[in-house]
Coordinates of C-alpha atoms in Angstrom, one line a residue:
Chain A
M7 CA 79.3 -51.0 88.0
S8 CA 78.0 -50.9 91.9
A9 CA 74.3 -51.5 92.7
T10 CA 73.7 -47.9 93.8
D11 CA 74.1 -46.7 90.5
T12 CA 71.1 -48.7 89.5
P13 CA 68.2 -47.7 91.6
V14 CA 65.6 -49.0 89.5
S15 CA 66.7 -52.6 90.3
L16 CA 66.4 -52.2 94.0
P17 CA 63.7 -54.2 95.9
T18 CA 60.6 -51.9 96.8
P19 CA 59.5 -51.8 100.2
D20 CA 55.8 -52.1 99.1
T21 CA 55.0 -55.8 100.0
A22 CA 51.8 -55.7 97.7
Q23 CA 54.2 -55.2 94.4
R24 CA 54.5 -58.4 92.8
S25 CA 57.2 -59.6 90.3
P26 CA 56.4 -59.5 86.8
W27 CA 56.1 -63.3 86.9
G28 CA 53.9 -63.2 89.9
E29 CA 51.7 -60.7 87.8
V30 CA 51.3 -63.0 85.0
L31 CA 50.7 -66.1 87.3
H32 CA 48.2 -64.2 89.3
S33 CA 46.2 -63.2 86.4
L34 CA 46.5 -66.8 84.8
L35 CA 44.7 -67.7 88.2
R36 CA 42.0 -65.7 87.5
S37 CA 41.4 -66.7 84.2
G38 CA 38.5 -69.0 83.7
T39 CA 39.6 -69.7 80.2
F40 CA 43.1 -70.6 81.3
L41 CA 41.8 -72.9 84.3
T42 CA 39.1 -74.7 82.1
G43 CA 42.0 -75.6 79.5
L44 CA 44.2 -76.6 82.2
A45 CA 41.8 -78.9 83.9
I46 CA 41.2 -80.6 80.3
V47 CA 44.9 -81.0 79.5
V48 CA 45.8 -82.2 83.1
F49 CA 43.1 -84.9 82.7
W50 CA 44.6 -86.1 79.6
I51 CA 48.2 -85.9 81.0
V52 CA 47.1 -88.4 83.8
C53 CA 45.3 -90.5 81.6
A54 CA 48.5 -90.7 79.5
L55 CA 50.8 -91.4 82.5
F56 CA 48.4 -93.7 84.7
G57 CA 45.6 -94.7 82.6
Q58 CA 46.7 -98.2 81.7
H59 CA 46.6 -98.8 85.6
F60 CA 43.0 -97.9 86.2
V61 CA 41.2 -98.8 82.7
P62 CA 38.8 -102.1 82.8
Y63 CA 40.4 -103.8 79.9
D64 CA 44.0 -103.9 78.3
P65 CA 43.3 -101.6 75.5
L66 CA 45.4 -104.0 72.9
A67 CA 43.6 -107.3 73.9
S68 CA 41.1 -108.3 71.1
D69 CA 38.4 -110.5 71.7
I70 CA 36.8 -111.3 68.3
I71 CA 33.7 -112.9 69.7
D72 CA 32.7 -109.6 71.3
A73 CA 33.5 -107.4 68.3
L74 CA 31.6 -104.3 67.4
T75 CA 29.1 -104.4 70.4
P76 CA 27.4 -101.1 71.1
P77 CA 28.1 -99.1 74.4
A78 CA 26.8 -101.3 77.3
A79 CA 27.5 -101.7 80.9
N80 CA 30.5 -104.0 80.5
H81 CA 31.8 -101.9 77.7
W82 CA 30.9 -98.2 78.4
F83 CA 32.0 -97.3 75.0
G84 CA 31.5 -100.5 73.1
T85 CA 34.1 -102.4 71.2
D86 CA 35.8 -102.0 67.9
Q87 CA 36.3 -104.3 65.0
L88 CA 38.8 -106.5 66.7
G89 CA 36.7 -106.4 70.2
R90 CA 38.9 -104.1 72.0
D91 CA 37.3 -101.9 74.7
V92 CA 36.9 -98.3 73.1
F93 CA 36.9 -96.8 76.7
S94 CA 40.2 -98.3 77.7
R95 CA 41.6 -97.2 74.4
V96 CA 40.4 -93.7 74.3
I97 CA 42.0 -93.3 77.8
V98 CA 45.4 -94.8 77.1
G99 CA 45.2 -93.2 73.6
S100 CA 46.3 -89.9 74.8
R101 CA 49.7 -91.5 75.6
D102 CA 51.6 -91.2 72.2
I103 CA 49.9 -87.8 70.9
L104 CA 50.9 -86.2 74.3
T105 CA 54.5 -87.3 73.7
V106 CA 55.0 -86.8 70.4
A107 CA 53.1 -83.1 70.4
P108 CA 54.9 -81.6 73.0
L109 CA 58.5 -82.9 71.8
A110 CA 57.9 -81.4 68.5
T111 CA 57.0 -78.4 69.9
I112 CA 59.9 -78.0 72.1
L113 CA 62.3 -78.6 69.2
A114 CA 60.3 -76.0 67.2
T115 CA 60.9 -73.5 70.0
I116 CA 64.5 -74.5 70.6
A117 CA 65.3 -74.1 67.0
G118 CA 62.9 -71.2 66.1
T119 CA 64.3 -69.2 68.8
A120 CA 68.0 -69.7 67.9
L121 CA 67.2 -68.8 64.3
G122 CA 64.8 -65.9 65.4
L123 CA 67.5 -64.4 67.6
V124 CA 70.5 -64.5 65.3
I125 CA 68.2 -63.1 62.1
G126 CA 66.7 -60.2 64.7
Y127 CA 70.0 -59.4 66.2
F128 CA 72.3 -59.3 63.2
R129 CA 69.4 -57.9 60.6
G130 CA 70.8 -56.8 57.4
I131 CA 71.4 -59.1 54.7
V132 CA 71.2 -62.4 56.7
D133 CA 67.8 -61.4 57.9
D134 CA 66.7 -60.5 54.5
I135 CA 67.6 -63.8 52.9
V136 CA 66.5 -66.0 55.9
S137 CA 63.3 -64.2 56.3
R138 CA 62.5 -64.7 52.6
V139 CA 63.0 -68.3 52.7
L140 CA 61.2 -68.7 56.0
E141 CA 58.0 -67.0 54.5
A142 CA 58.1 -69.0 51.5
F143 CA 58.4 -72.3 53.6
M144 CA 55.7 -71.1 55.8
A145 CA 53.3 -70.9 52.8
I146 CA 53.4 -74.4 52.3
P147 CA 50.9 -76.5 54.3
V148 CA 52.4 -78.3 57.1
V149 CA 50.5 -81.6 55.9
I150 CA 52.3 -81.4 52.5
I151 CA 55.7 -81.0 54.0
A152 CA 55.2 -84.0 56.5
L153 CA 53.7 -86.1 53.9
L154 CA 56.6 -85.7 51.5
A155 CA 59.4 -85.8 54.3
I156 CA 57.9 -89.0 56.0
V157 CA 57.4 -90.8 52.6
A158 CA 61.1 -90.2 51.7
L159 CA 62.4 -90.9 55.2
G160 CA 59.9 -93.7 56.5
T161 CA 57.5 -93.4 59.5
S162 CA 58.5 -93.4 62.8
K163 CA 57.9 -91.1 66.0
I164 CA 61.2 -89.7 65.7
T165 CA 60.6 -88.5 62.0
V166 CA 57.0 -87.2 62.9
I167 CA 58.7 -85.0 65.9
V168 CA 61.5 -83.7 63.5
V169 CA 59.1 -82.7 60.7
I170 CA 56.6 -81.2 62.6
G171 CA 59.8 -79.5 64.9
L172 CA 61.3 -78.1 61.9
S173 CA 58.0 -77.0 60.0
F174 CA 56.9 -74.9 63.2
A175 CA 60.4 -73.5 63.7
P176 CA 60.0 -70.8 61.0
I177 CA 56.8 -69.5 62.7
I178 CA 58.3 -69.2 66.2
A179 CA 61.5 -67.7 64.5
R180 CA 59.4 -64.8 62.9
T181 CA 57.8 -64.1 66.2
V182 CA 61.2 -64.2 68.4
R183 CA 62.7 -61.9 65.3
S184 CA 60.4 -59.2 65.8
A185 CA 60.7 -59.1 69.5
V186 CA 64.2 -59.0 69.3
L187 CA 64.2 -56.0 66.6
A188 CA 62.4 -54.3 69.4
E189 CA 65.0 -55.3 72.3
R190 CA 68.0 -54.6 70.6
E191 CA 67.6 -50.9 70.5
L192 CA 67.3 -50.7 74.3
D193 CA 69.9 -49.3 76.6
Y194 CA 70.7 -52.7 78.2
V195 CA 71.8 -54.1 74.8
A196 CA 73.8 -51.1 74.1
A197 CA 75.5 -51.5 77.4
A198 CA 76.4 -55.0 76.8
K199 CA 78.0 -53.9 73.5
L200 CA 79.9 -51.3 75.4
R201 CA 81.2 -54.0 77.5
H202 CA 82.8 -55.7 74.6
E203 CA 80.3 -58.8 75.2
G204 CA 80.3 -61.1 72.1
A205 CA 77.3 -61.5 70.0
L206 CA 76.4 -64.9 71.4
H207 CA 76.5 -63.7 75.0
T208 CA 74.5 -60.5 74.1
M209 CA 71.9 -62.7 72.2
F210 CA 71.5 -65.5 74.9
V211 CA 72.4 -63.9 78.2
E212 CA 70.9 -60.3 77.6
I213 CA 68.2 -60.4 75.2
L214 CA 66.6 -64.0 75.5
P215 CA 65.4 -63.7 79.0
N216 CA 63.7 -60.3 77.8
V217 CA 61.8 -62.1 74.9
I218 CA 60.6 -65.1 76.8
P219 CA 57.0 -64.0 77.1
P220 CA 56.4 -63.6 73.2
I221 CA 58.2 -67.3 72.9
L222 CA 56.1 -68.7 75.7
V223 CA 52.7 -67.5 73.9
E224 CA 53.9 -68.8 70.6
T225 CA 55.0 -72.0 72.1
T226 CA 51.4 -72.9 73.6
V227 CA 49.6 -71.9 70.6
R228 CA 52.3 -74.0 68.5
L229 CA 51.3 -77.0 70.7
G230 CA 47.8 -76.8 69.8
Y231 CA 48.8 -77.0 66.1
A232 CA 51.2 -79.6 66.8
I233 CA 48.4 -81.8 68.3
F234 CA 46.5 -80.7 65.1
A235 CA 49.2 -82.0 62.9
V236 CA 50.2 -85.2 64.8
A237 CA 46.6 -86.3 64.8
T238 CA 46.1 -85.5 61.2
L239 CA 49.4 -87.3 60.0
S240 CA 48.3 -90.3 62.4
F241 CA 44.7 -90.5 60.7
M242 CA 46.5 -90.6 57.3
G243 CA 48.8 -93.6 58.3
F244 CA 51.8 -91.6 58.3
G245 CA 52.2 -90.8 62.1
I246 CA 51.8 -92.7 65.0
Q247 CA 51.8 -96.6 64.1
P248 CA 49.6 -99.6 65.1
P249 CA 49.0 -101.0 67.5
S250 CA 49.2 -97.9 69.3
P251 CA 45.6 -97.1 70.7
D252 CA 46.0 -93.5 69.2
W253 CA 42.8 -91.7 68.9
G254 CA 43.8 -90.4 65.0
L255 CA 44.9 -94.0 64.3
S256 CA 41.8 -95.7 65.7
I257 CA 39.6 -93.5 63.9
S258 CA 41.5 -94.4 60.2
S259 CA 41.3 -97.9 61.2
N260 CA 37.6 -97.8 62.0
Y261 CA 35.9 -94.8 60.0
G262 CA 35.2 -97.3 56.9
M263 CA 32.6 -98.9 58.8
I264 CA 30.5 -95.9 60.1
G265 CA 28.2 -96.2 57.2
G266 CA 27.1 -99.6 59.0
G267 CA 26.0 -97.4 61.9
F268 CA 29.0 -98.5 64.1
W269 CA 29.6 -94.9 65.5
W270 CA 30.9 -95.7 68.9
T271 CA 34.3 -97.0 67.3
V272 CA 35.0 -93.3 66.2
L273 CA 33.1 -91.0 68.1
F274 CA 34.8 -91.1 71.5
D275 CA 38.2 -90.9 69.7
A276 CA 36.9 -87.8 67.9
L277 CA 35.7 -86.1 70.7
A278 CA 39.1 -87.0 72.8
I279 CA 41.0 -85.2 70.1
A280 CA 38.6 -82.3 69.9
S281 CA 38.6 -81.9 73.8
L282 CA 42.6 -82.0 73.9
V283 CA 43.1 -79.4 71.0
I284 CA 40.4 -77.1 72.6
G285 CA 41.8 -77.4 75.9
V286 CA 45.5 -76.8 74.8
N287 CA 43.9 -73.6 72.8
L288 CA 42.2 -72.5 75.9
V289 CA 45.6 -72.5 77.7
A290 CA 47.3 -70.8 74.9
D291 CA 44.3 -68.3 75.0
G292 CA 44.8 -67.8 78.7
V293 CA 48.6 -67.3 78.5
H294 CA 48.2 -64.7 75.8
G295 CA 45.8 -62.8 77.9
A296 CA 48.2 -62.9 81.0
F297 CA 51.0 -61.4 79.2
N298 CA 49.2 -58.9 77.1
D299 CA 47.0 -57.4 80.1
Chain B
M26 CA 57.4 -63.9 46.5
S27 CA 55.2 -66.5 45.6
L28 CA 58.0 -67.5 42.8
V29 CA 60.3 -67.9 46.0
T30 CA 57.9 -70.1 47.7
L31 CA 57.4 -72.2 44.2
F32 CA 61.1 -72.7 43.9
L33 CA 61.4 -73.7 47.5
L34 CA 58.9 -76.1 47.1
S35 CA 60.2 -77.5 44.0
V36 CA 63.6 -78.2 45.6
M37 CA 61.8 -80.1 48.5
V38 CA 59.7 -82.2 46.3
F39 CA 62.6 -82.9 44.2
L40 CA 64.8 -83.6 47.3
G41 CA 62.3 -85.6 49.0
G42 CA 60.9 -87.3 45.8
Q43 CA 64.1 -88.2 43.9
V44 CA 67.0 -87.9 46.3
L45 CA 66.0 -89.0 49.8
P46 CA 64.3 -92.3 48.9
G47 CA 67.9 -93.3 47.7
N48 CA 68.0 -96.2 44.8
V49 CA 65.0 -95.9 42.9
G50 CA 65.5 -98.7 40.7
R51 CA 65.9 -100.8 43.8
A52 CA 62.9 -99.3 45.4
I53 CA 60.9 -100.5 42.6
L54 CA 62.3 -103.8 42.0
G55 CA 62.6 -105.0 45.3
P56 CA 65.6 -106.2 47.4
F57 CA 66.4 -109.5 45.4
A58 CA 66.3 -108.1 41.9
D59 CA 69.6 -108.4 39.8
Q60 CA 72.1 -105.2 40.1
R61 CA 72.3 -105.1 36.3
A62 CA 68.6 -104.8 36.1
V63 CA 68.6 -102.3 38.8
D64 CA 71.2 -100.4 37.0
A65 CA 69.2 -100.7 33.6
L66 CA 66.2 -99.4 35.1
N67 CA 68.1 -96.4 36.8
H68 CA 69.4 -95.5 33.5
S69 CA 66.0 -95.6 31.7
L70 CA 64.4 -93.7 34.5
G71 CA 67.6 -91.1 34.2
V72 CA 68.0 -91.1 37.9
D73 CA 71.6 -92.0 37.6
R74 CA 72.4 -88.6 36.2
P75 CA 73.8 -85.5 38.1
L76 CA 71.4 -84.2 40.6
L77 CA 71.2 -80.5 39.1
V78 CA 70.5 -82.2 35.5
Q79 CA 67.8 -84.2 37.1
Y80 CA 66.4 -81.3 38.7
G81 CA 66.5 -79.1 35.4
S82 CA 65.0 -81.6 33.3
W83 CA 62.4 -82.2 35.6
I84 CA 61.5 -78.6 36.1
W85 CA 61.9 -78.3 32.2
N86 CA 59.3 -80.8 31.3
F87 CA 56.8 -80.2 34.0
L88 CA 56.7 -76.5 32.4
H89 CA 56.0 -78.2 29.2
G90 CA 53.2 -80.5 30.5
D91 CA 55.4 -83.6 30.8
M92 CA 54.9 -84.5 34.6
G93 CA 56.4 -87.7 34.1
T94 CA 55.3 -91.5 34.4
S95 CA 53.6 -93.1 37.3
Y96 CA 55.5 -96.3 38.7
V97 CA 52.4 -97.4 39.7
F98 CA 50.0 -97.0 36.7
R99 CA 52.9 -97.1 34.0
A100 CA 51.2 -94.2 32.4
P101 CA 51.8 -90.4 32.2
V102 CA 51.0 -88.6 35.4
A103 CA 49.4 -85.4 33.8
P104 CA 46.1 -86.8 33.0
F105 CA 45.5 -87.9 36.5
V106 CA 46.4 -84.9 37.9
V107 CA 44.4 -82.5 35.8
D108 CA 41.5 -84.8 36.5
A109 CA 42.1 -84.7 40.1
L110 CA 42.6 -81.0 40.2
G111 CA 39.1 -80.6 38.6
N112 CA 37.5 -82.5 41.1
S113 CA 39.3 -80.6 43.9
M114 CA 38.5 -77.3 42.4
K115 CA 34.8 -78.3 42.7
L116 CA 34.9 -79.1 46.2
A117 CA 37.1 -76.1 47.3
L118 CA 34.8 -73.9 45.3
V119 CA 31.7 -75.2 47.2
A120 CA 33.4 -74.8 50.4
F121 CA 34.6 -71.2 49.3
V122 CA 31.1 -70.1 48.0
L123 CA 29.5 -71.0 51.3
V124 CA 32.3 -69.6 53.8
V125 CA 33.2 -66.3 52.2
P126 CA 29.9 -64.6 52.7
I127 CA 28.9 -66.4 55.7
G128 CA 32.1 -66.1 57.3
I129 CA 32.0 -62.2 56.6
L130 CA 28.6 -62.1 57.7
G131 CA 29.2 -63.7 61.0
G132 CA 32.3 -61.4 61.6
V133 CA 30.2 -58.3 60.9
I134 CA 27.4 -59.5 63.2
A135 CA 29.8 -60.1 65.7
A136 CA 31.3 -56.7 65.5
L137 CA 27.9 -55.1 65.5
N138 CA 27.0 -56.6 68.5
F139 CA 30.4 -56.2 70.3
N140 CA 30.9 -57.8 73.8
R141 CA 27.4 -59.0 73.7
P142 CA 26.5 -62.6 73.9
L143 CA 25.9 -62.8 70.1
D144 CA 29.4 -61.6 69.6
R145 CA 30.8 -63.9 71.9
I146 CA 29.0 -67.1 70.7
I147 CA 30.3 -66.3 66.9
S148 CA 33.9 -65.5 68.3
L149 CA 34.2 -68.3 70.7
G150 CA 32.4 -71.0 68.2
G151 CA 34.3 -69.9 65.2
L152 CA 37.6 -70.1 67.5
S153 CA 36.7 -73.6 68.6
V154 CA 35.6 -75.1 65.1
T155 CA 38.8 -73.5 63.6
V156 CA 41.0 -75.3 65.9
L157 CA 40.0 -78.6 65.3
P158 CA 41.5 -80.9 62.6
E159 CA 39.2 -81.4 59.6
F160 CA 39.1 -85.2 60.1
V161 CA 37.9 -84.8 63.7
T162 CA 34.8 -82.2 62.6
G163 CA 34.2 -84.4 59.6
I164 CA 33.8 -87.5 61.5
I165 CA 31.3 -85.7 63.6
L166 CA 29.4 -84.2 60.8
I167 CA 29.5 -87.6 59.0
L168 CA 27.7 -89.2 62.2
I169 CA 25.5 -86.5 62.6
F170 CA 24.1 -86.0 59.1
G171 CA 25.2 -89.1 57.3
V172 CA 24.7 -91.8 59.6
W173 CA 21.9 -90.6 62.3
L174 CA 19.9 -88.2 60.3
R175 CA 20.6 -89.8 57.0
W176 CA 20.1 -86.4 55.2
L177 CA 23.7 -86.4 53.5
P178 CA 25.7 -89.2 51.6
I179 CA 28.8 -90.0 53.5
A180 CA 31.1 -90.7 50.5
A181 CA 31.6 -88.1 47.8
A182 CA 31.1 -90.4 44.9
W183 CA 28.1 -89.7 42.9
P184 CA 26.9 -92.1 40.1
K185 CA 28.5 -91.8 36.6
G186 CA 26.9 -88.8 34.5
A187 CA 25.3 -87.0 37.6
G188 CA 24.1 -83.4 36.9
F189 CA 25.2 -80.4 38.6
F190 CA 22.7 -80.5 41.5
T191 CA 23.3 -84.0 42.3
Q192 CA 27.2 -83.5 42.3
L193 CA 26.4 -80.6 44.6
Y194 CA 24.5 -82.7 46.9
Y195 CA 27.4 -85.1 47.4
L196 CA 29.6 -82.2 48.0
I197 CA 28.0 -80.5 51.0
L198 CA 28.8 -82.9 53.5
P199 CA 32.8 -82.8 52.6
S200 CA 32.7 -79.2 52.2
L201 CA 31.4 -78.6 55.8
P202 CA 34.7 -79.3 57.8
L203 CA 36.5 -77.1 55.3
F204 CA 34.0 -74.4 55.8
L205 CA 34.1 -74.7 59.6
V206 CA 38.4 -74.4 59.6
L207 CA 38.1 -71.3 57.6
F208 CA 34.9 -69.9 58.9
G209 CA 36.7 -68.8 62.4
Y210 CA 39.5 -66.9 60.6
I211 CA 37.4 -65.0 58.2
A212 CA 34.8 -64.2 60.7
R213 CA 37.6 -63.1 63.1
M214 CA 39.3 -61.2 60.6
A215 CA 36.1 -59.3 59.3
R216 CA 35.1 -58.9 62.9
S217 CA 38.4 -56.9 63.9
G218 CA 38.4 -55.1 60.8
M219 CA 34.7 -54.1 61.4
I220 CA 35.7 -52.9 65.1
E221 CA 38.5 -50.7 63.9
A222 CA 36.5 -49.3 61.4
L223 CA 33.5 -48.3 63.6
D224 CA 35.8 -47.0 66.1
S225 CA 37.4 -44.6 63.5
D226 CA 37.3 -40.8 62.9
Y227 CA 35.7 -41.2 59.5
T228 CA 32.8 -43.2 60.8
R229 CA 32.3 -40.6 63.6
T230 CA 32.0 -37.8 61.0
A231 CA 29.7 -39.9 58.6
V232 CA 27.5 -40.4 61.7
L233 CA 27.7 -36.8 63.1
K234 CA 26.9 -35.5 59.5
G235 CA 23.6 -37.2 59.8
L236 CA 23.8 -39.9 57.5
P237 CA 21.6 -42.8 58.0
W238 CA 23.1 -45.8 60.1
R239 CA 22.7 -48.3 57.0
T240 CA 24.6 -45.8 54.7
V241 CA 27.3 -45.4 57.3
I242 CA 27.8 -49.1 57.5
W243 CA 27.7 -50.0 53.6
R244 CA 29.6 -47.2 52.4
H245 CA 32.1 -46.1 55.0
V246 CA 32.6 -49.1 57.5
L247 CA 32.5 -52.1 55.2
R248 CA 34.6 -50.9 52.4
N249 CA 37.0 -50.5 54.9
A250 CA 36.8 -53.1 57.2
L251 CA 36.8 -56.1 54.6
L252 CA 40.3 -55.2 53.1
P253 CA 42.5 -57.1 55.6
T254 CA 39.7 -59.8 55.3
I255 CA 40.5 -60.6 51.5
T256 CA 44.1 -61.0 52.3
V257 CA 43.4 -63.5 54.8
I258 CA 41.2 -65.6 52.5
A259 CA 43.8 -65.7 50.2
T260 CA 46.1 -66.9 52.6
Q261 CA 43.7 -69.5 53.7
T262 CA 44.2 -71.0 50.4
G263 CA 47.3 -72.5 51.7
Y264 CA 45.3 -74.3 54.8
L265 CA 42.4 -75.1 52.3
I266 CA 44.8 -77.3 50.5
G267 CA 46.0 -78.8 53.4
G268 CA 42.8 -79.6 54.5
L269 CA 42.0 -81.1 51.2
V270 CA 44.4 -84.2 51.6
V271 CA 42.6 -84.9 54.7
I272 CA 38.9 -84.5 53.7
E273 CA 39.2 -86.1 50.3
T274 CA 40.8 -89.3 52.1
L275 CA 38.0 -89.2 54.6
F276 CA 35.3 -89.0 51.8
R277 CA 37.0 -91.1 49.3
Y278 CA 36.8 -88.2 47.0
Q279 CA 38.9 -88.2 43.9
G280 CA 40.7 -84.9 44.1
I281 CA 44.3 -83.8 44.2
G282 CA 44.6 -84.6 47.9
S283 CA 43.8 -88.1 47.7
L284 CA 45.7 -88.6 44.8
I285 CA 48.7 -87.2 46.9
F286 CA 47.8 -89.4 49.6
T287 CA 47.3 -92.5 47.4
A288 CA 50.9 -91.8 45.7
A289 CA 52.4 -91.3 49.2
R290 CA 51.1 -94.7 50.2
G291 CA 52.0 -96.3 47.2
K292 CA 55.7 -94.4 47.0
D293 CA 54.6 -93.3 43.3
F294 CA 57.0 -90.5 43.4
P295 CA 56.3 -89.0 40.1
M296 CA 52.6 -88.7 40.7
L297 CA 53.4 -87.3 44.5
E298 CA 56.0 -85.0 42.9
A299 CA 53.6 -83.6 40.2
G300 CA 50.7 -83.4 42.7
I301 CA 52.4 -81.4 45.4
L302 CA 54.2 -78.8 42.8
T303 CA 50.6 -78.3 41.0
I304 CA 49.1 -77.6 44.3
G305 CA 52.0 -75.0 44.8
I306 CA 51.3 -73.4 41.4
V307 CA 47.6 -73.2 42.4
Y308 CA 48.6 -71.5 45.6
A309 CA 51.0 -69.2 44.1
V310 CA 48.3 -68.2 41.5
A311 CA 45.6 -67.9 44.4
T312 CA 48.1 -65.3 46.1
L313 CA 48.8 -63.3 43.0
V314 CA 44.9 -62.9 42.4
A315 CA 44.6 -61.6 46.1
D316 CA 47.1 -59.0 45.5
F317 CA 45.6 -57.9 42.5
L318 CA 42.1 -58.0 44.2
Y319 CA 43.4 -56.0 47.1
S320 CA 45.0 -53.4 45.0
V321 CA 41.8 -53.1 42.9
L322 CA 39.6 -52.6 46.2
N323 CA 42.1 -50.2 47.8
P324 CA 42.7 -47.2 46.0
R325 CA 45.4 -46.0 48.1
I326 CA 48.0 -48.8 47.0
R327 CA 46.9 -48.1 43.4
L328 CA 47.4 -44.4 43.6
G329 CA 50.6 -45.1 45.5
A330 CA 52.0 -47.3 43.0
E331 CA 51.4 -44.6 40.2
Q332 CA 53.2 -41.8 41.9

């Protein structure tokens, strides 16, 4: 088929015309929600990558004599029960959650996309059975699934990534499935079939690029929930393990004493989690808006 | 549908609790125990039988009220689970009684002030608190109301024999994080249902035929707007239960969530399995009740089924 048969795809001379992706980027950069969220997320990424070089103290170094001192000039956020500097720990504490949560999200996206493409493309009995199972699966709270799996398999970062990744995969699969159901009726899919392209080629080469927008939106939303889940699991002792300065973990080891008024040992970690979760959700909201305008 | 979920959950619980941990006898007796002792224990626990037989007898016993014997307490699991479930119900009930009317009210107010500052505040505020993990809002609320203001107790452990109001007083703080997580969802659903109903032809007709605004809202808009909200409230039971595990741990409350948590920590598999399966049953029942309520409130479905 020669290019002249498809005049639609010819580049238009109008220079003001942007590509669809340029359009999305343009509206992202004009969205206050997105930029605010991005600033927060980038701040924590920088802390995760370079934090240990600029924090005033070693986040793991304990100093029992200086334990539980309230915030002061030499310890901005005070010290915890082992005399570790809370400010340094909060800054460096973003590292593990920002490794585990994105990896879990990526795993969920890959598994969910593959599954969604297959059930959306073949429909019929495969779709019926798999969809019912996925719905049933989604009804179970992630914390419960994670607790069960981690107790059975033992705690490690890999387990947490796999468990959260697999429990989020059905949600992404559902999104991809409904996008594929709409796409598979379009002419370009019929054309691929007429060319005798295999099912795999049609799914991954023809349809996949056209369902990227909903996948991207769902992935950013899932990232927020992945951070939620990792933080919660770490708080419960089933996620990131000591001696990591992880936020959820720090809260779990210090909250027993807040009745004694040692608020600084947990407040800053809680605020850090809150800011990261809200930041990611603002980004997700911006991405959603950019694709749906 | 709920039955499929329950079945799947039971298989997962069974796999997680009885198959994946490997040799149960070895796990209980430790690495240095005599192999014959391990075999004997495995035999008495019944874990040396084929998997299908084990699963079948486990479910059969569970349905007859025998939830197994706790590895840790060496006592039947059922009384622990029943007590804990009762406590959790109290906590969940307080959260629900607070959040359903306030969430709906928030959504309705937001919709009636569509795109005005009040709408923005309710929508954005609701969304922000909804995305936060329960233990994070819990910690912040404990600091504000328990540590700084000293208005509310920070642990949900009331003195023995406390009356209804004392118990309620102890349950307010733990129910607040659950309230916040649910508030955003319920308010958002109520808001979008309201906006859709306000925009509809029947509302316009009602206004144009001269009905007072109050009557339009009560009789025409609300009745249609709140149907989807009811479905959401039911699906939120799942999240509520997930939240209970965390909140009960944070507030040291003896509910089903902390039972699961403690059992998970102590590798007390029969207790863990019973706890999780019980939660699954509660969830399935809640979904059924919601379906029923929905059809009672929505004559269109009821009539459709009769035809």
